[in-house]
Coordinates of C-alpha atoms in Angstrom, one line a residue:
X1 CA 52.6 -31.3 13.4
X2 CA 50.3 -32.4 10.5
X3 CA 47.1 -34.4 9.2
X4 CA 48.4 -37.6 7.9
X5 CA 47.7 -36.7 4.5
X6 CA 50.4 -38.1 2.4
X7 CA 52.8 -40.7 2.7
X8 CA 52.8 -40.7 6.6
X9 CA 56.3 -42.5 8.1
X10 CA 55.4 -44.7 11.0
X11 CA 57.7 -43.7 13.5
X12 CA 57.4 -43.6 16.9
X13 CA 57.6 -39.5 17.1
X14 CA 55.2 -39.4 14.2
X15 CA 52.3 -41.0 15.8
X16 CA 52.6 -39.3 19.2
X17 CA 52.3 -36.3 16.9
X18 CA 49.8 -36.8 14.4
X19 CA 47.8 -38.6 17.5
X20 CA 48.4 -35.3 19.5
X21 CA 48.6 -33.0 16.7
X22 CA 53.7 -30.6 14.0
X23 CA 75.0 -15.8 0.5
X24 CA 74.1 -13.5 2.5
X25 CA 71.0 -11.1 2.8
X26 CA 69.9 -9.6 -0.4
X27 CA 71.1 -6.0 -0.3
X28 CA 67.6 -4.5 -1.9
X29 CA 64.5 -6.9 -0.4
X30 CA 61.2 -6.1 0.2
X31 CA 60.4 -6.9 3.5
X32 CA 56.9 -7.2 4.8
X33 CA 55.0 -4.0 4.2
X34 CA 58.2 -2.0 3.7
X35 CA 60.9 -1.7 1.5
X36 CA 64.4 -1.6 2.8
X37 CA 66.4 0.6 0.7
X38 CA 69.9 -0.2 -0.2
X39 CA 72.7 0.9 2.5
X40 CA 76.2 0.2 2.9
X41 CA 75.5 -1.7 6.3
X42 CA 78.8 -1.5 8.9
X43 CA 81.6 -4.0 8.5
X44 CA 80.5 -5.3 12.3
X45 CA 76.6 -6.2 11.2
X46 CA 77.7 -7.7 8.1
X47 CA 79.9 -9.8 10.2
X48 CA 77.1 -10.8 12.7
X49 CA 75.2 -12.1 9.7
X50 CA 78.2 -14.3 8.2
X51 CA 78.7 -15.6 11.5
X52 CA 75.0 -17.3 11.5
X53 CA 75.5 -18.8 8.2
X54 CA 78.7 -20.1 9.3
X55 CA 76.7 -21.6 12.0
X56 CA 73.6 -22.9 9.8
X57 CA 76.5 -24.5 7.5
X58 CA 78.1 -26.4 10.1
X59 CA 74.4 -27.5 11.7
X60 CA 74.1 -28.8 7.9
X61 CA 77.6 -30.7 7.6
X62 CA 77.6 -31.7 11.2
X63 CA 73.9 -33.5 10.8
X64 CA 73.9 -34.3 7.0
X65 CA 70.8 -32.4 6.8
X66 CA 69.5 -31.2 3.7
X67 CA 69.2 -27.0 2.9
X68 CA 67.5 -24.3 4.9
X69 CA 65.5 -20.9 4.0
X70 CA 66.0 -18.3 6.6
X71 CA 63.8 -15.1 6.9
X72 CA 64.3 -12.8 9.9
X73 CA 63.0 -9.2 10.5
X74 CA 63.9 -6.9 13.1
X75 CA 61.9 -3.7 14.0
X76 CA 60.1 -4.0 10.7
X77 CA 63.3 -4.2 8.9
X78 CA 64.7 -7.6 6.9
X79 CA 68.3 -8.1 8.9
X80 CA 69.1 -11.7 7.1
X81 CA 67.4 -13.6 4.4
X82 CA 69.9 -16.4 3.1
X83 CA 69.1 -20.0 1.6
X84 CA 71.5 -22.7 2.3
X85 CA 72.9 -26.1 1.3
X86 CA 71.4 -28.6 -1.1
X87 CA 67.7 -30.0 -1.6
X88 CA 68.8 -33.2 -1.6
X89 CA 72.3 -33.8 0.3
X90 CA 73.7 -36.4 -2.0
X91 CA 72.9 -34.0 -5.7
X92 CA 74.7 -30.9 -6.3
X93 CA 71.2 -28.7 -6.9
X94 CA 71.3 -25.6 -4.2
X95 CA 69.0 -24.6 -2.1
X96 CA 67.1 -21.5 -3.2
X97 CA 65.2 -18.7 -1.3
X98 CA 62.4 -19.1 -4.1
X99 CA 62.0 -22.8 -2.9
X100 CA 58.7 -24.0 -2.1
X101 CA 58.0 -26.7 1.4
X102 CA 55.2 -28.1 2.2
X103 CA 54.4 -26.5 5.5
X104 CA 51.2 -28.8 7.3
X105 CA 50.5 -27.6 10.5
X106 CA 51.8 -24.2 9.5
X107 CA 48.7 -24.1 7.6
X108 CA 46.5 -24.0 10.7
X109 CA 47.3 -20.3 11.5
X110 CA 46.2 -19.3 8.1
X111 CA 43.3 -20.8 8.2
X112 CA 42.5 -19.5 11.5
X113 CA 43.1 -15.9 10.2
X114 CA 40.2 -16.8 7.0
X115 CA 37.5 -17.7 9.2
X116 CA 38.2 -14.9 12.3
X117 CA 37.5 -12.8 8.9
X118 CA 34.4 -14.0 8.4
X119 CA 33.2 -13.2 12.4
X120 CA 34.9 -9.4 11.5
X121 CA 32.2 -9.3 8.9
X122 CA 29.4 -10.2 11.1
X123 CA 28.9 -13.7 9.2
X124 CA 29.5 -16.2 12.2
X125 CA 29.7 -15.0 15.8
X126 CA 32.5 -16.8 18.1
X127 CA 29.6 -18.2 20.2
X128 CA 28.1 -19.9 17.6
X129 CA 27.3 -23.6 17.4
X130 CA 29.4 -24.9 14.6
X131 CA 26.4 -27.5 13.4
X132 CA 24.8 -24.2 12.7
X133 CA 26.8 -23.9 9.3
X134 CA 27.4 -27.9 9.5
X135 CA 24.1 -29.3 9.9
X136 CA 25.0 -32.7 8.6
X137 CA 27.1 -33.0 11.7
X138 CA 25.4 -35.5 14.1
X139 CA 25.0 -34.2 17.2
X140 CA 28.2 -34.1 18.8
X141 CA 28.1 -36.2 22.5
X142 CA 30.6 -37.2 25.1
X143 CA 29.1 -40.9 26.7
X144 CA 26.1 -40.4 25.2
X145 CA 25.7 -36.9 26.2
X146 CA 25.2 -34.3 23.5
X147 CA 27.3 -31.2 23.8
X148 CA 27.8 -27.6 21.7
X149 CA 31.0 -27.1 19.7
X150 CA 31.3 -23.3 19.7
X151 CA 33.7 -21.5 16.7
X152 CA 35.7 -20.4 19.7
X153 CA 36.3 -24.3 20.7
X154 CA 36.8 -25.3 17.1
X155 CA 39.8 -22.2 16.9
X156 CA 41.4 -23.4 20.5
X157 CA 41.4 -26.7 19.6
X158 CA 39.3 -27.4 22.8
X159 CA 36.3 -28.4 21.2
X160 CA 36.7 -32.4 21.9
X161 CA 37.9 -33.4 18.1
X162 CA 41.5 -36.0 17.7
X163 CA 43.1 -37.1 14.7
X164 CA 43.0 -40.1 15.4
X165 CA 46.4 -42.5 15.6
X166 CA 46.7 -45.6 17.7
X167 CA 44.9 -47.5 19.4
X168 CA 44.2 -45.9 23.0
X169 CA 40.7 -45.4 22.7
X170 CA 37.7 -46.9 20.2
X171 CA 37.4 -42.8 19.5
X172 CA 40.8 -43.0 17.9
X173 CA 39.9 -46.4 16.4
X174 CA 36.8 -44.8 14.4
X175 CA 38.9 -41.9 12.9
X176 CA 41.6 -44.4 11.2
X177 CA 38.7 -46.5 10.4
X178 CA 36.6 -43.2 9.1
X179 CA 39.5 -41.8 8.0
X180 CA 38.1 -38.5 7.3
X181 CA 41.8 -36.6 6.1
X182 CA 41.6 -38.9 3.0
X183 CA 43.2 -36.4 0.0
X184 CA 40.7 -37.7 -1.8
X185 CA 37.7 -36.7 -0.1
X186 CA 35.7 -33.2 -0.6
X187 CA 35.5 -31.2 2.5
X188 CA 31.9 -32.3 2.6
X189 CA 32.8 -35.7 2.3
X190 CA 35.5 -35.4 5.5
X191 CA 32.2 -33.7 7.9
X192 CA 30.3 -36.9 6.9
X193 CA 33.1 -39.2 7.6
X194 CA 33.5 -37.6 10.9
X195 CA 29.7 -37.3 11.5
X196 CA 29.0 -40.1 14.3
X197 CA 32.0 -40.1 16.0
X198 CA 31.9 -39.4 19.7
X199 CA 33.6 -36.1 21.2
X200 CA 37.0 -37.4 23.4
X201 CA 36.0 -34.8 25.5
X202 CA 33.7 -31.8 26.9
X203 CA 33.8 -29.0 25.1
X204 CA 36.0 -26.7 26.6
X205 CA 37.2 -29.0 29.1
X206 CA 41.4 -29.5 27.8
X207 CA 43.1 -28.8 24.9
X208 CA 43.6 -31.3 22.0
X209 CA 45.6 -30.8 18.7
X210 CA 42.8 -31.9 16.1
X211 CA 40.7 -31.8 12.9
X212 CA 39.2 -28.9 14.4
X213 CA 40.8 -26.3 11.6
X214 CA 39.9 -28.6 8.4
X215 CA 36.7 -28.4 10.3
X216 CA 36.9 -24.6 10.0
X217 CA 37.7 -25.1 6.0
X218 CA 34.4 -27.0 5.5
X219 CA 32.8 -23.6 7.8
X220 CA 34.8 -21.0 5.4
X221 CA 33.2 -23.3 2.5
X222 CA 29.8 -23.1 4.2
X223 CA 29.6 -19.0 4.9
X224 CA 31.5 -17.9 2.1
X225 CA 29.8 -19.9 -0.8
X226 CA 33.9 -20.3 -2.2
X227 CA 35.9 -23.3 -2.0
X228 CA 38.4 -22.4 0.3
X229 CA 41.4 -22.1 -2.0
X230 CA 39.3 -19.4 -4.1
X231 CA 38.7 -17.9 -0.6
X232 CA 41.9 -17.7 0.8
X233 CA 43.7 -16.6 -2.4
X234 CA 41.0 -14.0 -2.9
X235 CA 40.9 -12.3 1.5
X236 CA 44.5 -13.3 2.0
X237 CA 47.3 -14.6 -0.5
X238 CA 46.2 -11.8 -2.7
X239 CA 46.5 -9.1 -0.8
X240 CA 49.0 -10.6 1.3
X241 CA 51.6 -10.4 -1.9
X242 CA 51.6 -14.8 -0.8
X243 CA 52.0 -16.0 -4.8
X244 CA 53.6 -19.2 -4.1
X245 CA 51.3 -20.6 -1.3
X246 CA 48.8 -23.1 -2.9
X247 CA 47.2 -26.5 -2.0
X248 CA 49.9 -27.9 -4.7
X249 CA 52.9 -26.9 -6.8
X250 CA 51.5 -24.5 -9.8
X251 CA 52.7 -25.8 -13.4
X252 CA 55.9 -24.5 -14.3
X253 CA 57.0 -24.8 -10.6
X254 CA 57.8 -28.1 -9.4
X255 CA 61.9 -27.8 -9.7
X256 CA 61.0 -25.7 -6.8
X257 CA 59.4 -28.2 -5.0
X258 CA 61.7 -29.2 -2.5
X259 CA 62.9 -33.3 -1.4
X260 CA 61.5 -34.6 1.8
X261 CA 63.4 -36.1 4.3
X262 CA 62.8 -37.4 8.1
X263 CA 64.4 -37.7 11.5
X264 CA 63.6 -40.9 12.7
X265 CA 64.0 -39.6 16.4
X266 CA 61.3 -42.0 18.7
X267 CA 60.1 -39.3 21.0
X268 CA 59.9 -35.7 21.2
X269 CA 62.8 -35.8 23.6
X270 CA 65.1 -37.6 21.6
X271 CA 64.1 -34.9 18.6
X272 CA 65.4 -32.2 20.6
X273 CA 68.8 -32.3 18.8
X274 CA 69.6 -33.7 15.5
X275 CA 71.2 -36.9 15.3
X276 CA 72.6 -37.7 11.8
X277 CA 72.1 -41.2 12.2
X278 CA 68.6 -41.0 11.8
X279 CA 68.3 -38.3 9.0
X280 CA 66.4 -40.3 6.6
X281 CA 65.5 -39.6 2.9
X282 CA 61.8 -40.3 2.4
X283 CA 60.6 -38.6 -0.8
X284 CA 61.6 -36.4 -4.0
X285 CA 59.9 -33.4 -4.7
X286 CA 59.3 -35.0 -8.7
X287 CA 57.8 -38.0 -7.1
X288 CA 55.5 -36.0 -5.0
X289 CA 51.7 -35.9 -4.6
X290 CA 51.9 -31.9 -3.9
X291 CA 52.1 -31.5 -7.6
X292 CA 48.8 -32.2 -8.4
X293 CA 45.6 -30.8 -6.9
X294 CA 44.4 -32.9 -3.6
X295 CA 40.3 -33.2 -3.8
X296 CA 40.8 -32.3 0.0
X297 CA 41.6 -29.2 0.3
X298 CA 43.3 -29.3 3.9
X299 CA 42.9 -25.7 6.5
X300 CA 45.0 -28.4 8.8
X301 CA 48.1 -29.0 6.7
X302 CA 47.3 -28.7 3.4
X303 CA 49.6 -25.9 2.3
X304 CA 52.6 -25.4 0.4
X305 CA 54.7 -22.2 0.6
X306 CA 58.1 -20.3 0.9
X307 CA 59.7 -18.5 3.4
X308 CA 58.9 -15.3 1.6
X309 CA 55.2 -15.4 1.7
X310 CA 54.5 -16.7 4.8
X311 CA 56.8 -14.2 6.4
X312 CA 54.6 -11.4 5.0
X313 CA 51.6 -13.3 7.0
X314 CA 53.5 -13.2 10.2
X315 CA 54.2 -9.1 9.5
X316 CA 50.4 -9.3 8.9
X317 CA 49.8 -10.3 12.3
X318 CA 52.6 -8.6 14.0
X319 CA 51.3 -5.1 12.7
X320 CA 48.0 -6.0 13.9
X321 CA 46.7 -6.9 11.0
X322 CA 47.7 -4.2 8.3
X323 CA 49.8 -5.2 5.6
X324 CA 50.5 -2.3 2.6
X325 CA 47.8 0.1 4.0
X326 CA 45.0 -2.7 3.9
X327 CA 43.6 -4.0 7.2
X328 CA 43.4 -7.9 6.2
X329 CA 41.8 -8.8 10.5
X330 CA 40.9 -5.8 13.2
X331 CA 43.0 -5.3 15.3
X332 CA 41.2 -6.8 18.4
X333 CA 40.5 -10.1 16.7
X334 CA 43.9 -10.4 16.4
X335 CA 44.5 -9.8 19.8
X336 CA 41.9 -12.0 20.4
X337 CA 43.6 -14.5 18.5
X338 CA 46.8 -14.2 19.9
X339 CA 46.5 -14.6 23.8
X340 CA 46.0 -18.1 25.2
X341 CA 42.5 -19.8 25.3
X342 CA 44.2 -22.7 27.6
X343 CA 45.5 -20.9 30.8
X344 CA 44.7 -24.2 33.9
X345 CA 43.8 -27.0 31.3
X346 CA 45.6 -29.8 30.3
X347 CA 47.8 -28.6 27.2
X348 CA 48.6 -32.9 25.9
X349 CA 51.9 -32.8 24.0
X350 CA 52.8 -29.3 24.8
X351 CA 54.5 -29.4 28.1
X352 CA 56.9 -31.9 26.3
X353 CA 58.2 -29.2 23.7
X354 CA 57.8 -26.0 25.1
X355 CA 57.5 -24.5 28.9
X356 CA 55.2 -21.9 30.3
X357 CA 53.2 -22.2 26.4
X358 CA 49.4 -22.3 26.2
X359 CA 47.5 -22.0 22.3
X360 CA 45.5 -19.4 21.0
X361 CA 43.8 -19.4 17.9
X362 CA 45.5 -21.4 15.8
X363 CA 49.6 -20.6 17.5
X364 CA 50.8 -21.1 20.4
X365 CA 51.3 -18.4 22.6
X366 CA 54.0 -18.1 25.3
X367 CA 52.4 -17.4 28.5
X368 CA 55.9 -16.9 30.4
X369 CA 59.6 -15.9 29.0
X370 CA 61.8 -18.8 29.7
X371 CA 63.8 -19.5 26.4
X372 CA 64.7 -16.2 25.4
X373 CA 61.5 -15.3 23.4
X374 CA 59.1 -12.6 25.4
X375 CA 55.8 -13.5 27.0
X376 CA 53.1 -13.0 24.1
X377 CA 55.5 -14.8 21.2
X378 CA 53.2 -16.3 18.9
X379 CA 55.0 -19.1 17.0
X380 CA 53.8 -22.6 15.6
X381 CA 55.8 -25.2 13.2
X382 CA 54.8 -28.1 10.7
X383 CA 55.8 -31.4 11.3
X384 CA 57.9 -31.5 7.9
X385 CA 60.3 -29.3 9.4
X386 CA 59.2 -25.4 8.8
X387 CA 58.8 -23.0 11.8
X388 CA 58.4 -19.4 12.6
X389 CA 57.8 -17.4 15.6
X390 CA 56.9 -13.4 16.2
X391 CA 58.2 -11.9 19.5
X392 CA 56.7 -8.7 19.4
X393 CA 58.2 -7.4 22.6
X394 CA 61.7 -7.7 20.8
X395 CA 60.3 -6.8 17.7
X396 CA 61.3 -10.2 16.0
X397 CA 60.1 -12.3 13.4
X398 CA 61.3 -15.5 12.5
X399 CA 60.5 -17.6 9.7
X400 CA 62.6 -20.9 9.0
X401 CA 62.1 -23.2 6.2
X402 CA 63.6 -27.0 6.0
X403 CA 61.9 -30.3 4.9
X404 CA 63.0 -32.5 7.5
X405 CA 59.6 -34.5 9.0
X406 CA 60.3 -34.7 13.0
X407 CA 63.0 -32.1 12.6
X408 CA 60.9 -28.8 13.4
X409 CA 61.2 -29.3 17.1
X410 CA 65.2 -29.7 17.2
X411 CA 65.4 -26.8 14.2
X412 CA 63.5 -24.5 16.8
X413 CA 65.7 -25.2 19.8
X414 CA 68.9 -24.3 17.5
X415 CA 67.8 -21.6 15.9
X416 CA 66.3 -19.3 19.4
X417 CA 69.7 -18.5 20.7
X418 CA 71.6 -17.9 17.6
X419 CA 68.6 -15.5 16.2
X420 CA 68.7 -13.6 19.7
X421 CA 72.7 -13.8 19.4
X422 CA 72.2 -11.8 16.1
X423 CA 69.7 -8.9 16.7
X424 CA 71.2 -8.3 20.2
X425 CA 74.3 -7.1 18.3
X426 CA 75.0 -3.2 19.1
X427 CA 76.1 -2.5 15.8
X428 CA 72.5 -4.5 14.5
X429 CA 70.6 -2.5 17.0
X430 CA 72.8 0.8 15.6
X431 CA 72.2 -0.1 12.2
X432 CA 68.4 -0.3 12.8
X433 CA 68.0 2.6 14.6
X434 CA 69.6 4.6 11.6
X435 CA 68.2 3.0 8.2
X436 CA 65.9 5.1 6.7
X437 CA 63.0 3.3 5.1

């Protein structure tokens, strides 16, 4: 799940995607909006926890897959925060927790969060007509029809945008033609690129994994008067303690910069489990555009980050928007955000991943329990490999970090029942109820 903005492999599972779209804990962390204070945790708990990484190192060996960052909070307390492996498998340098990814698609929810800000304030109204704030836009028509893209179509992804890929339609012929995600355009640039191109559908009418949040960046741009890295580091990343989530690596940073590999799997059913044999290595994090500023500054899948900051995002929206006493989104645009806008339309790639899931603002959003995570979960992944997911009904939230491109859906799959396996421990559950914060 990403814009084709770098280097794009041109595998089979990658275009259905981009066409359709993704040691043990530290004993003293700071976790979220709390700090959890150091506690001689029971011999029982301590074993639940070396039992997962026993697991994650095996899934490592077994798959010759390259290292992992694991982040996972329980009741609003850290219960396991370990990095493992190696960046790259064949060099000897570990993985580290500080390690940065680039996340794509995992962008999207951030993004959403910056411009649901901006209706808090009163500046833009769900309702509105985006060409309102984008102007240059040529009116937007499906078979010569002209139709209204609404903010809440261009958050649902229901507003008619693709990204293009393939050669199914002369719509998705004029976005690789256009190409509109070029890292070297301006967002300005990108709106007029895309100006002119038909709508694949009405408004409102299905659900479409799109352009439609780099088309939010250019909106953020518009109402703020800020490029929207200056936005987002000022109403989110600041406050939001996020100091290692930028649009590239930061001088002095790129050893952190992890190496990129892919799985070469041909469809999303084949990418449901590794397979070793098609763990490829595609880039070096040395070698890698992310260390120097993109003139596109991507809301889509621009991002790069670590499993530490983005995991204080997701506390941000599991605690309704409240993060360290500051209310970063009210509480009932978050709600807002997090229920499903697609309930009876055609979903396109999601049935294929994920059962009983519809999307939100930005997330998905499980409309039904069916793989151990509640009804209301709020999750989303990036197609090089991070994911997370938030079940507030069991209190859980999940934030994985590996560079694998095509590996995020079989990551996902491995990870649900071993997570669930570890906070469903009684001597967890025990050791929760009794930690004093």
């Amino acid at each position: 799940m990403r814009t084709k903005t770098i280097k794009p492999k041109q595998g089979a599972l990658t275009t259905l995607i981009s066409a359709a779209l993704f040691s043990l804990a530290s004993h003293t962390v700071t976790a979220s909006d709390v700090t959890v204070t150091k506690t001689t945790a029971p011999i029982a708990a301590h074993t639940a926890s070396h039992t997962l990484d026993t697991h994650i190192e095996h899934l490592l060996a077994e798959h010759h897959l390259p290292g992992l960052v694991l982040m996972v909070k329980h009741q609003n307390k850290l219960v396991h925060y370990n990095a493992y492996g190696k960046v790259n498998v064949k060099k000897s340098k570990p993985m580290t927790k500080d390690a940065l990814f680039r996340i794509f698609s995992m962008s999207k929810p951030i993004t959403s969060v910056a411009l649901l800000q901006l209706v808090d304030r009163g500046q833009i109204a769900l309702t509105d007509d985006i060409r309102k704030f984008l102007p240059e836009l040529n009116v937007l028509e499906v078979d010569g029809q002209p139709h209204t893209v609404t903010i809440h179509h261009l958050l649902s992804h229901t507003a008619g945008f693709g990204y293009g890929g393939g050669l199914k339609s002369w719509v998705d012929i004029r976005y690789l033609l256009a190409n509109p995600l070029s890292r070297g355009n301006t967002l300005d640039e990108m709106i007029d690129d895309l100006s002119g191109i038909d709508l694949k559908f009405t408004p409102g009418e299905r659900f479409e994994y799109s352009i439609a949040s780099d088309i939010q960046g250019a909106i953020i741009e518009k109402v703020s008067g800020l490029p929207l890295d200056t936005y987002l580091t000022r109403h989110l990343f600041e406050p939001l303690n996020m100091q290692d989530t930028h649009f590239s690596v930061p001088k002095g940073s790129e050893h952190r910069l992890v190496d990129m590999y892919e799985y070469d799997a041909t469809t999303f059913e084949e990418a449901y489990v590794f397979n070793k044999d098609k763990i490829l290595f595609s880039e070096e994090g040395a070698d890698s555009d992310y260390l120097n500023k993109p003139v596109l500054l991507s809301g889509g899948g621009g991002l790069i980050s670590t499993a530490q900051d983005y995991s204080n995002f997701v506390s941000m929206l599991s605690n309704q928007g409240k993060f360290n006493g500051q209310t970063l989104l009210s509480e009932h645009l978050v709600d807002t955000m997090l229920s499903s806008k697609t309930q009876g339309l055609d979903t396109h790639f999601m049935p294929r991943v994920y059962k009983g899931v519809g999307f939100g603002y930005g997330v998905g959003v499980k409309e039904a329990t069916d793989d151990l995570r509640q009804e209301g979960t709020f999750f989303w992944g990036g197609m090089g490999g991070t994911i997370f997911w938030s079940d507030p009904k069991s209190q859980l939230e999940v934030v994985a970090m590996m560079q694998v491109e095509d590996g995020w859906v079989a990551l996902e799959k491995w990870l649900i029942p071993h997570i669930y396996t570890l906070i469903d421990a009684p001597h967890l559950r025990a050791q929760n109820a009794n930690t004093e914060l």
